[in-house]
Amino acid sequence: FDVVELEPDDPFVRAHGALVERVDRRLVLRRLDGRCPPLSGDGRAAPYACAVYEARPRTCRDLAPGSGGCVTARRRVGLTV
């Protein structure tokens, strides 16, 4: 869950190319200071929100809120489940 991999044909790549980078021949969502760039809020004073939610990558769509993967990801970064 440290890297959001993207498929070349994911519409997100075309729509938000500035947020995508190539790492070891893979396309990934660029991270700023270890954080997803479209994610705002701190989870305390301001709730987390995704600025590109409607156009989010397939990888993010597959991680449905409340799913096992979501719960695991939240635990890994110290968020409540």
PDB file of N, CA, C and O in Angstrom:
ATOM      1  N   PHE A   1       0.805  -1.199   0.000  1.00  0.00           N
ATOM      2  CA  PHE A   1       0.000   0.000   0.000  1.00  0.00           C
ATOM      3  C   PHE A   1       0.850   1.266   0.000  1.00  0.00           C
ATOM      4  O   PHE A   1       0.335   2.350   0.132  1.00  0.00           O
ATOM      5  N   ASP A   2       2.161   1.100  -0.130  1.00  0.00           N
ATOM      6  CA  ASP A   2       3.039   2.271  -0.173  1.00  0.00           C
ATOM      7  C   ASP A   2       3.065   2.896  -1.557  1.00  0.00           C
ATOM      8  O   ASP A   2       3.437   4.040  -1.705  1.00  0.00           O
ATOM      9  N   VAL A   3       2.681   2.101  -2.557  1.00  0.00           N
ATOM     10  CA  VAL A   3       2.719   2.570  -3.937  1.00  0.00           C
ATOM     11  C   VAL A   3       1.386   2.254  -4.606  1.00  0.00           C
ATOM     12  O   VAL A   3       0.880   1.147  -4.473  1.00  0.00           O
ATOM     13  N   VAL A   4       0.852   3.227  -5.298  1.00  0.00           N
ATOM     14  CA  VAL A   4      -0.357   2.996  -6.092  1.00  0.00           C
ATOM     15  C   VAL A   4       0.107   2.797  -7.524  1.00  0.00           C
ATOM     16  O   VAL A   4       0.530   3.744  -8.185  1.00  0.00           O
ATOM     17  N   GLU A   5       0.079   1.537  -7.978  1.00  0.00           N
ATOM     18  CA  GLU A   5       0.483   1.243  -9.349  1.00  0.00           C
ATOM     19  C   GLU A   5      -0.671   1.541 -10.292  1.00  0.00           C
ATOM     20  O   GLU A   5      -1.831   1.340  -9.951  1.00  0.00           O
ATOM     21  N   LEU A   6      -0.312   2.014 -11.475  1.00  0.00           N
ATOM     22  CA  LEU A   6      -1.296   2.389 -12.482  1.00  0.00           C
ATOM     23  C   LEU A   6      -1.038   1.622 -13.764  1.00  0.00           C
ATOM     24  O   LEU A   6       0.111   1.404 -14.148  1.00  0.00           O
ATOM     25  N   GLU A   7      -2.111   1.230 -14.414  1.00  0.00           N
ATOM     26  CA  GLU A   7      -2.001   0.611 -15.726  1.00  0.00           C
ATOM     27  C   GLU A   7      -1.938   1.731 -16.764  1.00  0.00           C
ATOM     28  O   GLU A   7      -2.583   2.773 -16.595  1.00  0.00           O
ATOM     29  N   PRO A   8      -1.187   1.551 -17.839  1.00  0.00           N
ATOM     30  CA  PRO A   8      -1.085   2.598 -18.860  1.00  0.00           C
ATOM     31  C   PRO A   8      -2.429   3.032 -19.438  1.00  0.00           C
ATOM     32  O   PRO A   8      -2.596   4.184 -19.823  1.00  0.00           O
ATOM     33  N   ASP A   9      -3.406   2.116 -19.464  1.00  0.00           N
ATOM     34  CA  ASP A   9      -4.707   2.458 -20.037  1.00  0.00           C
ATOM     35  C   ASP A   9      -5.704   3.002 -19.009  1.00  0.00           C
ATOM     36  O   ASP A   9      -6.848   3.285 -19.331  1.00  0.00           O
ATOM     37  N   ASP A  10      -5.264   3.188 -17.753  1.00  0.00           N
ATOM     38  CA  ASP A  10      -6.144   3.764 -16.728  1.00  0.00           C
ATOM     39  C   ASP A  10      -6.455   5.206 -17.114  1.00  0.00           C
ATOM     40  O   ASP A  10      -5.536   5.989 -17.358  1.00  0.00           O
ATOM     41  N   PRO A  11      -7.718   5.594 -17.208  1.00  0.00           N
ATOM     42  CA  PRO A  11      -8.065   6.972 -17.577  1.00  0.00           C
ATOM     43  C   PRO A  11      -7.409   8.021 -16.681  1.00  0.00           C
ATOM     44  O   PRO A  11      -7.163   9.135 -17.110  1.00  0.00           O
ATOM     45  N   PHE A  12      -7.079   7.650 -15.461  1.00  0.00           N
ATOM     46  CA  PHE A  12      -6.417   8.574 -14.537  1.00  0.00           C
ATOM     47  C   PHE A  12      -5.083   9.055 -15.108  1.00  0.00           C
ATOM     48  O   PHE A  12      -4.715  10.213 -14.935  1.00  0.00           O
ATOM     49  N   VAL A  13      -4.366   8.176 -15.786  1.00  0.00           N
ATOM     50  CA  VAL A  13      -3.049   8.516 -16.336  1.00  0.00           C
ATOM     51  C   VAL A  13      -3.171   9.667 -17.326  1.00  0.00           C
ATOM     52  O   VAL A  13      -2.391  10.620 -17.279  1.00  0.00           O
ATOM     53  N   ARG A  14      -4.158   9.618 -18.184  1.00  0.00           N
ATOM     54  CA  ARG A  14      -4.352  10.681 -19.166  1.00  0.00           C
ATOM     55  C   ARG A  14      -4.891  11.951 -18.501  1.00  0.00           C
ATOM     56  O   ARG A  14      -4.452  13.051 -18.790  1.00  0.00           O
ATOM     57  N   ALA A  15      -5.822  11.806 -17.580  1.00  0.00           N
ATOM     58  CA  ALA A  15      -6.476  12.963 -16.963  1.00  0.00           C
ATOM     59  C   ALA A  15      -5.595  13.691 -15.955  1.00  0.00           C
ATOM     60  O   ALA A  15      -5.712  14.902 -15.778  1.00  0.00           O
ATOM     61  N   HIS A  16      -4.709  12.959 -15.294  1.00  0.00           N
ATOM     62  CA  HIS A  16      -3.889  13.550 -14.226  1.00  0.00           C
ATOM     63  C   HIS A  16      -2.419  13.164 -14.385  1.00  0.00           C
ATOM     64  O   HIS A  16      -1.765  12.753 -13.425  1.00  0.00           O
ATOM     65  N   GLY A  17      -1.908  13.311 -15.581  1.00  0.00           N
ATOM     66  CA  GLY A  17      -0.537  12.913 -15.884  1.00  0.00           C
ATOM     67  C   GLY A  17       0.517  13.541 -15.003  1.00  0.00           C
ATOM     68  O   GLY A  17       1.553  12.932 -14.735  1.00  0.00           O
ATOM     69  N   ALA A  18       0.277  14.740 -14.501  1.00  0.00           N
ATOM     70  CA  ALA A  18       1.251  15.400 -13.631  1.00  0.00           C
ATOM     71  C   ALA A  18       1.402  14.677 -12.296  1.00  0.00           C
ATOM     72  O   ALA A  18       2.397  14.881 -11.592  1.00  0.00           O
ATOM     73  N   LEU A  19       0.445  13.831 -11.952  1.00  0.00           N
ATOM     74  CA  LEU A  19       0.506  13.094 -10.692  1.00  0.00           C
ATOM     75  C   LEU A  19       1.082  11.692 -10.864  1.00  0.00           C
ATOM     76  O   LEU A  19       1.140  10.920  -9.914  1.00  0.00           O
ATOM     77  N   VAL A  20       1.517  11.388 -12.089  1.00  0.00           N
ATOM     78  CA  VAL A  20       2.011  10.052 -12.412  1.00  0.00           C
ATOM     79  C   VAL A  20       3.504  10.110 -12.702  1.00  0.00           C
ATOM     80  O   VAL A  20       3.993  11.057 -13.309  1.00  0.00           O
ATOM     81  N   GLU A  21       4.224   9.105 -12.236  1.00  0.00           N
ATOM     82  CA  GLU A  21       5.650   9.011 -12.563  1.00  0.00           C
ATOM     83  C   GLU A  21       6.001   7.574 -12.905  1.00  0.00           C
ATOM     84  O   GLU A  21       5.273   6.646 -12.563  1.00  0.00           O
ATOM     85  N   ARG A  22       7.103   7.420 -13.611  1.00  0.00           N
ATOM     86  CA  ARG A  22       7.585   6.098 -13.991  1.00  0.00           C
ATOM     87  C   ARG A  22       8.698   5.706 -13.025  1.00  0.00           C
ATOM     88  O   ARG A  22       9.665   6.433 -12.851  1.00  0.00           O
ATOM     89  N   VAL A  23       8.534   4.547 -12.393  1.00  0.00           N
ATOM     90  CA  VAL A  23       9.525   4.020 -11.457  1.00  0.00           C
ATOM     91  C   VAL A  23       9.790   2.577 -11.845  1.00  0.00           C
ATOM     92  O   VAL A  23       8.868   1.750 -11.831  1.00  0.00           O
ATOM     93  N   ASP A  24      11.033   2.285 -12.192  1.00  0.00           N
ATOM     94  CA  ASP A  24      11.399   0.913 -12.584  1.00  0.00           C
ATOM     95  C   ASP A  24      10.447   0.330 -13.620  1.00  0.00           C
ATOM     96  O   ASP A  24       9.923  -0.761 -13.458  1.00  0.00           O
ATOM     97  N   ARG A  25      10.157   1.099 -14.652  1.00  0.00           N
ATOM     98  CA  ARG A  25       9.305   0.690 -15.774  1.00  0.00           C
ATOM     99  C   ARG A  25       7.848   0.476 -15.379  1.00  0.00           C
ATOM    100  O   ARG A  25       7.082  -0.128 -16.096  1.00  0.00           O
ATOM    101  N   ARG A  26       7.457   0.980 -14.209  1.00  0.00           N
ATOM    102  CA  ARG A  26       6.057   0.921 -13.777  1.00  0.00           C
ATOM    103  C   ARG A  26       5.527   2.341 -13.679  1.00  0.00           C
ATOM    104  O   ARG A  26       6.269   3.276 -13.390  1.00  0.00           O
ATOM    105  N   LEU A  27       4.238   2.512 -13.899  1.00  0.00           N
ATOM    106  CA  LEU A  27       3.601   3.798 -13.670  1.00  0.00           C
ATOM    107  C   LEU A  27       3.016   3.780 -12.262  1.00  0.00           C
ATOM    108  O   LEU A  27       2.340   2.825 -11.879  1.00  0.00           O
ATOM    109  N   VAL A  28       3.301   4.834 -11.505  1.00  0.00           N
ATOM    110  CA  VAL A  28       2.809   4.917 -10.135  1.00  0.00           C
ATOM    111  C   VAL A  28       2.297   6.322  -9.854  1.00  0.00           C
ATOM    112  O   VAL A  28       2.680   7.290 -10.516  1.00  0.00           O
ATOM    113  N   LEU A  29       1.434   6.423  -8.878  1.00  0.00           N
ATOM    114  CA  LEU A  29       0.957   7.713  -8.420  1.00  0.00           C
ATOM    115  C   LEU A  29       2.076   8.359  -7.622  1.00  0.00           C
ATOM    116  O   LEU A  29       2.594   7.774  -6.680  1.00  0.00           O
ATOM    117  N   ARG A  30       2.487   9.537  -8.064  1.00  0.00           N
ATOM    118  CA  ARG A  30       3.564  10.262  -7.401  1.00  0.00           C
ATOM    119  C   ARG A  30       3.172  10.537  -5.957  1.00  0.00           C
ATOM    120  O   ARG A  30       2.028  10.811  -5.652  1.00  0.00           O
ATOM    121  N   ARG A  31       4.117  10.449  -5.028  1.00  0.00           N
ATOM    122  CA  ARG A  31       3.860  10.717  -3.612  1.00  0.00           C
ATOM    123  C   ARG A  31       4.688  11.922  -3.193  1.00  0.00           C
ATOM    124  O   ARG A  31       5.834  12.048  -3.575  1.00  0.00           O
ATOM    125  N   LEU A  32       4.101  12.776  -2.402  1.00  0.00           N
ATOM    126  CA  LEU A  32       4.798  13.938  -1.871  1.00  0.00           C
ATOM    127  C   LEU A  32       4.957  13.747  -0.373  1.00  0.00           C
ATOM    128  O   LEU A  32       3.977  13.640   0.354  1.00  0.00           O
ATOM    129  N   ASP A  33       6.196  13.665   0.077  1.00  0.00           N
ATOM    130  CA  ASP A  33       6.467  13.429   1.497  1.00  0.00           C
ATOM    131  C   ASP A  33       5.734  12.193   2.009  1.00  0.00           C
ATOM    132  O   ASP A  33       5.193  12.194   3.111  1.00  0.00           O
ATOM    133  N   GLY A  34       5.663  11.150   1.171  1.00  0.00           N
ATOM    134  CA  GLY A  34       5.026   9.904   1.561  1.00  0.00           C
ATOM    135  C   GLY A  34       3.512   9.915   1.504  1.00  0.00           C
ATOM    136  O   GLY A  34       2.865   8.980   1.940  1.00  0.00           O
ATOM    137  N   ARG A  35       2.940  10.972   0.978  1.00  0.00           N
ATOM    138  CA  ARG A  35       1.486  11.124   0.973  1.00  0.00           C
ATOM    139  C   ARG A  35       0.942  11.212  -0.447  1.00  0.00           C
ATOM    140  O   ARG A  35       1.573  11.761  -1.334  1.00  0.00           O
ATOM    141  N   CYS A  36      -0.250  10.725  -0.628  1.00  0.00           N
ATOM    142  CA  CYS A  36      -0.931  10.799  -1.915  1.00  0.00           C
ATOM    143  C   CYS A  36      -1.239  12.268  -2.213  1.00  0.00           C
ATOM    144  O   CYS A  36      -1.900  12.937  -1.415  1.00  0.00           O
ATOM    145  N   PRO A  37      -0.785  12.809  -3.350  1.00  0.00           N
ATOM    146  CA  PRO A  37      -0.972  14.232  -3.647  1.00  0.00           C
ATOM    147  C   PRO A  37      -2.418  14.727  -3.647  1.00  0.00           C
ATOM    148  O   PRO A  37      -2.674  15.824  -3.158  1.00  0.00           O
ATOM    149  N   PRO A  38      -3.407  13.961  -4.143  1.00  0.00           N
ATOM    150  CA  PRO A  38      -4.777  14.483  -4.124  1.00  0.00           C
ATOM    151  C   PRO A  38      -5.453  14.416  -2.751  1.00  0.00           C
ATOM    152  O   PRO A  38      -6.552  14.917  -2.570  1.00  0.00           O
ATOM    153  N   LEU A  39      -4.785  13.792  -1.768  1.00  0.00           N
ATOM    154  CA  LEU A  39      -5.397  13.628  -0.454  1.00  0.00           C
ATOM    155  C   LEU A  39      -5.178  14.874   0.396  1.00  0.00           C
ATOM    156  O   LEU A  39      -4.053  15.322   0.603  1.00  0.00           O
ATOM    157  N   SER A  40      -6.275  15.432   0.885  1.00  0.00           N
ATOM    158  CA  SER A  40      -6.183  16.592   1.773  1.00  0.00           C
ATOM    159  C   SER A  40      -6.733  16.207   3.135  1.00  0.00           C
ATOM    160  O   SER A  40      -7.358  15.170   3.302  1.00  0.00           O
ATOM    161  N   GLY A  41      -6.518  17.062   4.111  1.00  0.00           N
ATOM    162  CA  GLY A  41      -6.974  16.803   5.463  1.00  0.00           C
ATOM    163  C   GLY A  41      -5.932  16.069   6.269  1.00  0.00           C
ATOM    164  O   GLY A  41      -4.956  15.555   5.736  1.00  0.00           O
ATOM    165  N   ASP A  42      -6.140  16.061   7.572  1.00  0.00           N
ATOM    166  CA  ASP A  42      -5.190  15.383   8.458  1.00  0.00           C
ATOM    167  C   ASP A  42      -5.852  14.275   9.267  1.00  0.00           C
ATOM    168  O   ASP A  42      -5.218  13.630  10.086  1.00  0.00           O
ATOM    169  N   GLY A  43      -7.160  14.080   9.069  1.00  0.00           N
ATOM    170  CA  GLY A  43      -7.864  13.029   9.777  1.00  0.00           C
ATOM    171  C   GLY A  43      -8.243  13.399  11.197  1.00  0.00           C
ATOM    172  O   GLY A  43      -8.934  12.668  11.875  1.00  0.00           O
ATOM    173  N   ARG A  44      -7.788  14.569  11.656  1.00  0.00           N
ATOM    174  CA  ARG A  44      -8.120  15.029  13.003  1.00  0.00           C
ATOM    175  C   ARG A  44      -8.961  16.298  12.891  1.00  0.00           C
ATOM    176  O   ARG A  44     -10.172  16.258  12.998  1.00  0.00           O
ATOM    177  N   ALA A  45      -8.293  17.420  12.676  1.00  0.00           N
ATOM    178  CA  ALA A  45      -9.010  18.702  12.556  1.00  0.00           C
ATOM    179  C   ALA A  45      -9.803  18.773  11.258  1.00  0.00           C
ATOM    180  O   ALA A  45     -10.866  19.376  11.206  1.00  0.00           O
ATOM    181  N   ALA A  46      -9.282  18.162  10.217  1.00  0.00           N
ATOM    182  CA  ALA A  46      -9.961  18.150   8.919  1.00  0.00           C
ATOM    183  C   ALA A  46     -10.022  16.705   8.423  1.00  0.00           C
ATOM    184  O   ALA A  46      -8.998  16.024   8.385  1.00  0.00           O
ATOM    185  N   PRO A  47     -11.190  16.226   8.058  1.00  0.00           N
ATOM    186  CA  PRO A  47     -11.287  14.843   7.570  1.00  0.00           C
ATOM    187  C   PRO A  47     -10.528  14.665   6.261  1.00  0.00           C
ATOM    188  O   PRO A  47     -10.341  15.616   5.512  1.00  0.00           O
ATOM    189  N   TYR A  48     -10.072  13.442   6.026  1.00  0.00           N
ATOM    190  CA  TYR A  48      -9.401  13.138   4.772  1.00  0.00           C
ATOM    191  C   TYR A  48     -10.387  13.275   3.622  1.00  0.00           C
ATOM    192  O   TYR A  48     -11.554  12.918   3.749  1.00  0.00           O
ATOM    193  N   ALA A  49      -9.914  13.796   2.511  1.00  0.00           N
ATOM    194  CA  ALA A  49     -10.737  13.921   1.316  1.00  0.00           C
ATOM    195  C   ALA A  49      -9.844  13.787   0.091  1.00  0.00           C
ATOM    196  O   ALA A  49      -8.724  14.295   0.072  1.00  0.00           O
ATOM    197  N   CYS A  50     -10.352  13.125  -0.928  1.00  0.00           N
ATOM    198  CA  CYS A  50      -9.628  12.936  -2.176  1.00  0.00           C
ATOM    199  C   CYS A  50     -10.127  13.954  -3.192  1.00  0.00           C
ATOM    200  O   CYS A  50     -11.306  13.974  -3.529  1.00  0.00           O
ATOM    201  N   ALA A  51      -9.219  14.772  -3.702  1.00  0.00           N
ATOM    202  CA  ALA A  51      -9.580  15.822  -4.658  1.00  0.00           C
ATOM    203  C   ALA A  51      -9.945  15.263  -6.035  1.00  0.00           C
ATOM    204  O   ALA A  51     -10.553  15.960  -6.825  1.00  0.00           O
ATOM    205  N   VAL A  52      -9.581  14.024  -6.315  1.00  0.00           N
ATOM    206  CA  VAL A  52      -9.871  13.418  -7.624  1.00  0.00           C
ATOM    207  C   VAL A  52     -10.739  12.169  -7.470  1.00  0.00           C
ATOM    208  O   VAL A  52     -10.695  11.274  -8.314  1.00  0.00           O
ATOM    209  N   TYR A  53     -11.530  12.123  -6.412  1.00  0.00           N
ATOM    210  CA  TYR A  53     -12.274  10.902  -6.071  1.00  0.00           C
ATOM    211  C   TYR A  53     -13.063  10.336  -7.251  1.00  0.00           C
ATOM    212  O   TYR A  53     -13.007   9.141  -7.524  1.00  0.00           O
ATOM    213  N   GLU A  54     -13.796  11.155  -7.953  1.00  0.00           N
ATOM    214  CA  GLU A  54     -14.604  10.664  -9.071  1.00  0.00           C
ATOM    215  C   GLU A  54     -13.750  10.116 -10.208  1.00  0.00           C
ATOM    216  O   GLU A  54     -14.203   9.269 -10.968  1.00  0.00           O
ATOM    217  N   ALA A  55     -12.518  10.587 -10.324  1.00  0.00           N
ATOM    218  CA  ALA A  55     -11.618  10.133 -11.396  1.00  0.00           C
ATOM    219  C   ALA A  55     -10.428   9.366 -10.831  1.00  0.00           C
ATOM    220  O   ALA A  55      -9.398   9.247 -11.490  1.00  0.00           O
ATOM    221  N   ARG A  56     -10.567   8.830  -9.622  1.00  0.00           N
ATOM    222  CA  ARG A  56      -9.444   8.146  -8.968  1.00  0.00           C
ATOM    223  C   ARG A  56      -8.997   6.927  -9.768  1.00  0.00           C
ATOM    224  O   ARG A  56      -9.774   6.359 -10.538  1.00  0.00           O
ATOM    225  N   PRO A  57      -7.742   6.508  -9.584  1.00  0.00           N
ATOM    226  CA  PRO A  57      -7.218   5.349 -10.317  1.00  0.00           C
ATOM    227  C   PRO A  57      -7.986   4.073  -9.985  1.00  0.00           C
ATOM    228  O   PRO A  57      -8.592   3.946  -8.918  1.00  0.00           O
ATOM    229  N   ARG A  58      -7.920   3.118 -10.887  1.00  0.00           N
ATOM    230  CA  ARG A  58      -8.571   1.817 -10.663  1.00  0.00           C
ATOM    231  C   ARG A  58      -8.095   1.167  -9.379  1.00  0.00           C
ATOM    232  O   ARG A  58      -8.882   0.550  -8.663  1.00  0.00           O
ATOM    233  N   THR A  59      -6.807   1.287  -9.093  1.00  0.00           N
ATOM    234  CA  THR A  59      -6.253   0.693  -7.877  1.00  0.00           C
ATOM    235  C   THR A  59      -6.977   1.227  -6.654  1.00  0.00           C
ATOM    236  O   THR A  59      -7.313   0.479  -5.742  1.00  0.00           O
ATOM    237  N   CYS A  60      -7.247   2.512  -6.631  1.00  0.00           N
ATOM    238  CA  CYS A  60      -7.960   3.122  -5.507  1.00  0.00           C
ATOM    239  C   CYS A  60      -9.416   2.669  -5.494  1.00  0.00           C
ATOM    240  O   CYS A  60      -9.996   2.448  -4.432  1.00  0.00           O
ATOM    241  N   ARG A  61     -10.002   2.529  -6.668  1.00  0.00           N
ATOM    242  CA  ARG A  61     -11.395   2.065  -6.741  1.00  0.00           C
ATOM    243  C   ARG A  61     -11.522   0.648  -6.195  1.00  0.00           C
ATOM    244  O   ARG A  61     -12.529   0.294  -5.578  1.00  0.00           O
ATOM    245  N   ASP A  62     -10.510  -0.167  -6.407  1.00  0.00           N
ATOM    246  CA  ASP A  62     -10.534  -1.550  -5.935  1.00  0.00           C
ATOM    247  C   ASP A  62     -10.413  -1.639  -4.415  1.00  0.00           C
ATOM    248  O   ASP A  62     -10.744  -2.663  -3.829  1.00  0.00           O
ATOM    249  N   LEU A  63      -9.932  -0.590  -3.777  1.00  0.00           N
ATOM    250  CA  LEU A  63      -9.768  -0.557  -2.328  1.00  0.00           C
ATOM    251  C   LEU A  63     -10.997   0.125  -1.720  1.00  0.00           C
ATOM    252  O   LEU A  63     -10.942   1.246  -1.241  1.00  0.00           O
ATOM    253  N   ALA A  64     -12.109  -0.566  -1.767  1.00  0.00           N
ATOM    254  CA  ALA A  64     -13.383  -0.006  -1.319  1.00  0.00           C
ATOM    255  C   ALA A  64     -13.370   0.277   0.185  1.00  0.00           C
ATOM    256  O   ALA A  64     -12.811  -0.512   0.955  1.00  0.00           O
ATOM    257  N   PRO A  65     -13.978   1.388   0.603  1.00  0.00           N
ATOM    258  CA  PRO A  65     -14.054   1.707   2.030  1.00  0.00           C
ATOM    259  C   PRO A  65     -14.657   0.542   2.826  1.00  0.00           C
ATOM    260  O   PRO A  65     -15.664  -0.034   2.433  1.00  0.00           O
ATOM    261  N   GLY A  66     -13.981   0.194   3.900  1.00  0.00           N
ATOM    262  CA  GLY A  66     -14.460  -0.880   4.761  1.00  0.00           C
ATOM    263  C   GLY A  66     -14.053  -2.270   4.333  1.00  0.00           C
ATOM    264  O   GLY A  66     -14.262  -3.233   5.065  1.00  0.00           O
ATOM    265  N   SER A  67     -13.445  -2.395   3.145  1.00  0.00           N
ATOM    266  CA  SER A  67     -13.011  -3.714   2.675  1.00  0.00           C
ATOM    267  C   SER A  67     -11.811  -4.185   3.489  1.00  0.00           C
ATOM    268  O   SER A  67     -11.178  -3.413   4.207  1.00  0.00           O
ATOM    269  N   GLY A  68     -11.492  -5.453   3.359  1.00  0.00           N
ATOM    270  CA  GLY A  68     -10.336  -6.000   4.069  1.00  0.00           C
ATOM    271  C   GLY A  68      -9.053  -5.259   3.725  1.00  0.00           C
ATOM    272  O   GLY A  68      -8.240  -4.961   4.601  1.00  0.00           O
ATOM    273  N   GLY A  69      -8.873  -4.947   2.437  1.00  0.00           N
ATOM    274  CA  GLY A  69      -7.681  -4.199   2.016  1.00  0.00           C
ATOM    275  C   GLY A  69      -7.654  -2.812   2.617  1.00  0.00           C
ATOM    276  O   GLY A  69      -6.600  -2.312   3.014  1.00  0.00           O
ATOM    277  N   CYS A  70      -8.808  -2.177   2.703  1.00  0.00           N
ATOM    278  CA  CYS A  70      -8.906  -0.836   3.289  1.00  0.00           C
ATOM    279  C   CYS A  70      -8.523  -0.884   4.768  1.00  0.00           C
ATOM    280  O   CYS A  70      -7.744  -0.056   5.242  1.00  0.00           O
ATOM    281  N   VAL A  71      -9.070  -1.838   5.486  1.00  0.00           N
ATOM    282  CA  VAL A  71      -8.779  -1.958   6.915  1.00  0.00           C
ATOM    283  C   VAL A  71      -7.290  -2.209   7.133  1.00  0.00           C
ATOM    284  O   VAL A  71      -6.653  -1.585   7.989  1.00  0.00           O
ATOM    285  N   THR A  72      -6.707  -3.093   6.343  1.00  0.00           N
ATOM    286  CA  THR A  72      -5.278  -3.384   6.452  1.00  0.00           C
ATOM    287  C   THR A  72      -4.447  -2.135   6.164  1.00  0.00           C
ATOM    288  O   THR A  72      -3.509  -1.819   6.890  1.00  0.00           O
ATOM    289  N   ALA A  73      -4.781  -1.414   5.096  1.00  0.00           N
ATOM    290  CA  ALA A  73      -4.047  -0.198   4.729  1.00  0.00           C
ATOM    291  C   ALA A  73      -4.134   0.842   5.840  1.00  0.00           C
ATOM    292  O   ALA A  73      -3.149   1.486   6.183  1.00  0.00           O
ATOM    293  N   ARG A  74      -5.317   1.031   6.411  1.00  0.00           N
ATOM    294  CA  ARG A  74      -5.494   2.016   7.476  1.00  0.00           C
ATOM    295  C   ARG A  74      -4.662   1.626   8.708  1.00  0.00           C
ATOM    296  O   ARG A  74      -4.046   2.481   9.331  1.00  0.00           O
ATOM    297  N   ARG A  75      -4.653   0.361   9.037  1.00  0.00           N
ATOM    298  CA  ARG A  75      -3.856  -0.082  10.197  1.00  0.00           C
ATOM    299  C   ARG A  75      -2.368   0.155   9.962  1.00  0.00           C
ATOM    300  O   ARG A  75      -1.653   0.554  10.867  1.00  0.00           O
ATOM    301  N   ARG A  76      -1.911  -0.097   8.743  1.00  0.00           N
ATOM    302  CA  ARG A  76      -0.481   0.068   8.432  1.00  0.00           C
ATOM    303  C   ARG A  76       0.000   1.500   8.625  1.00  0.00           C
ATOM    304  O   ARG A  76       1.160   1.725   8.944  1.00  0.00           O
ATOM    305  N   VAL A  77      -0.869   2.458   8.403  1.00  0.00           N
ATOM    306  CA  VAL A  77      -0.454   3.861   8.552  1.00  0.00           C
ATOM    307  C   VAL A  77      -0.970   4.480   9.844  1.00  0.00           C
ATOM    308  O   VAL A  77      -0.889   5.681  10.040  1.00  0.00           O
ATOM    309  N   GLY A  78      -1.515   3.647  10.739  1.00  0.00           N
ATOM    310  CA  GLY A  78      -1.924   4.126  12.053  1.00  0.00           C
ATOM    311  C   GLY A  78      -3.246   4.852  12.102  1.00  0.00           C
ATOM    312  O   GLY A  78      -3.493   5.622  13.029  1.00  0.00           O
ATOM    313  N   LEU A  79      -4.130   4.603  11.129  1.00  0.00           N
ATOM    314  CA  LEU A  79      -5.449   5.241  11.142  1.00  0.00           C
ATOM    315  C   LEU A  79      -6.461   4.338  11.806  1.00  0.00           C
ATOM    316  O   LEU A  79      -6.321   3.114  11.804  1.00  0.00           O
ATOM    317  N   THR A  80      -7.499   4.906  12.359  1.00  0.00           N
ATOM    318  CA  THR A  80      -8.546   4.118  12.970  1.00  0.00           C
ATOM    319  C   THR A  80      -9.289   3.330  11.904  1.00  0.00           C
ATOM    320  O   THR A  80      -9.328   3.716  10.756  1.00  0.00           O
ATOM    321  N   VAL A  81      -9.860   2.224  12.306  1.00  0.00           N
ATOM    322  CA  VAL A  81     -10.605   1.378  11.366  1.00  0.00           C
ATOM    323  C   VAL A  81     -12.078   1.321  11.727  1.00  0.00           C
ATOM    324  O   VAL A  81     -12.490   1.642  12.762  1.00  0.00           O
TER     325      VAL A  81
END
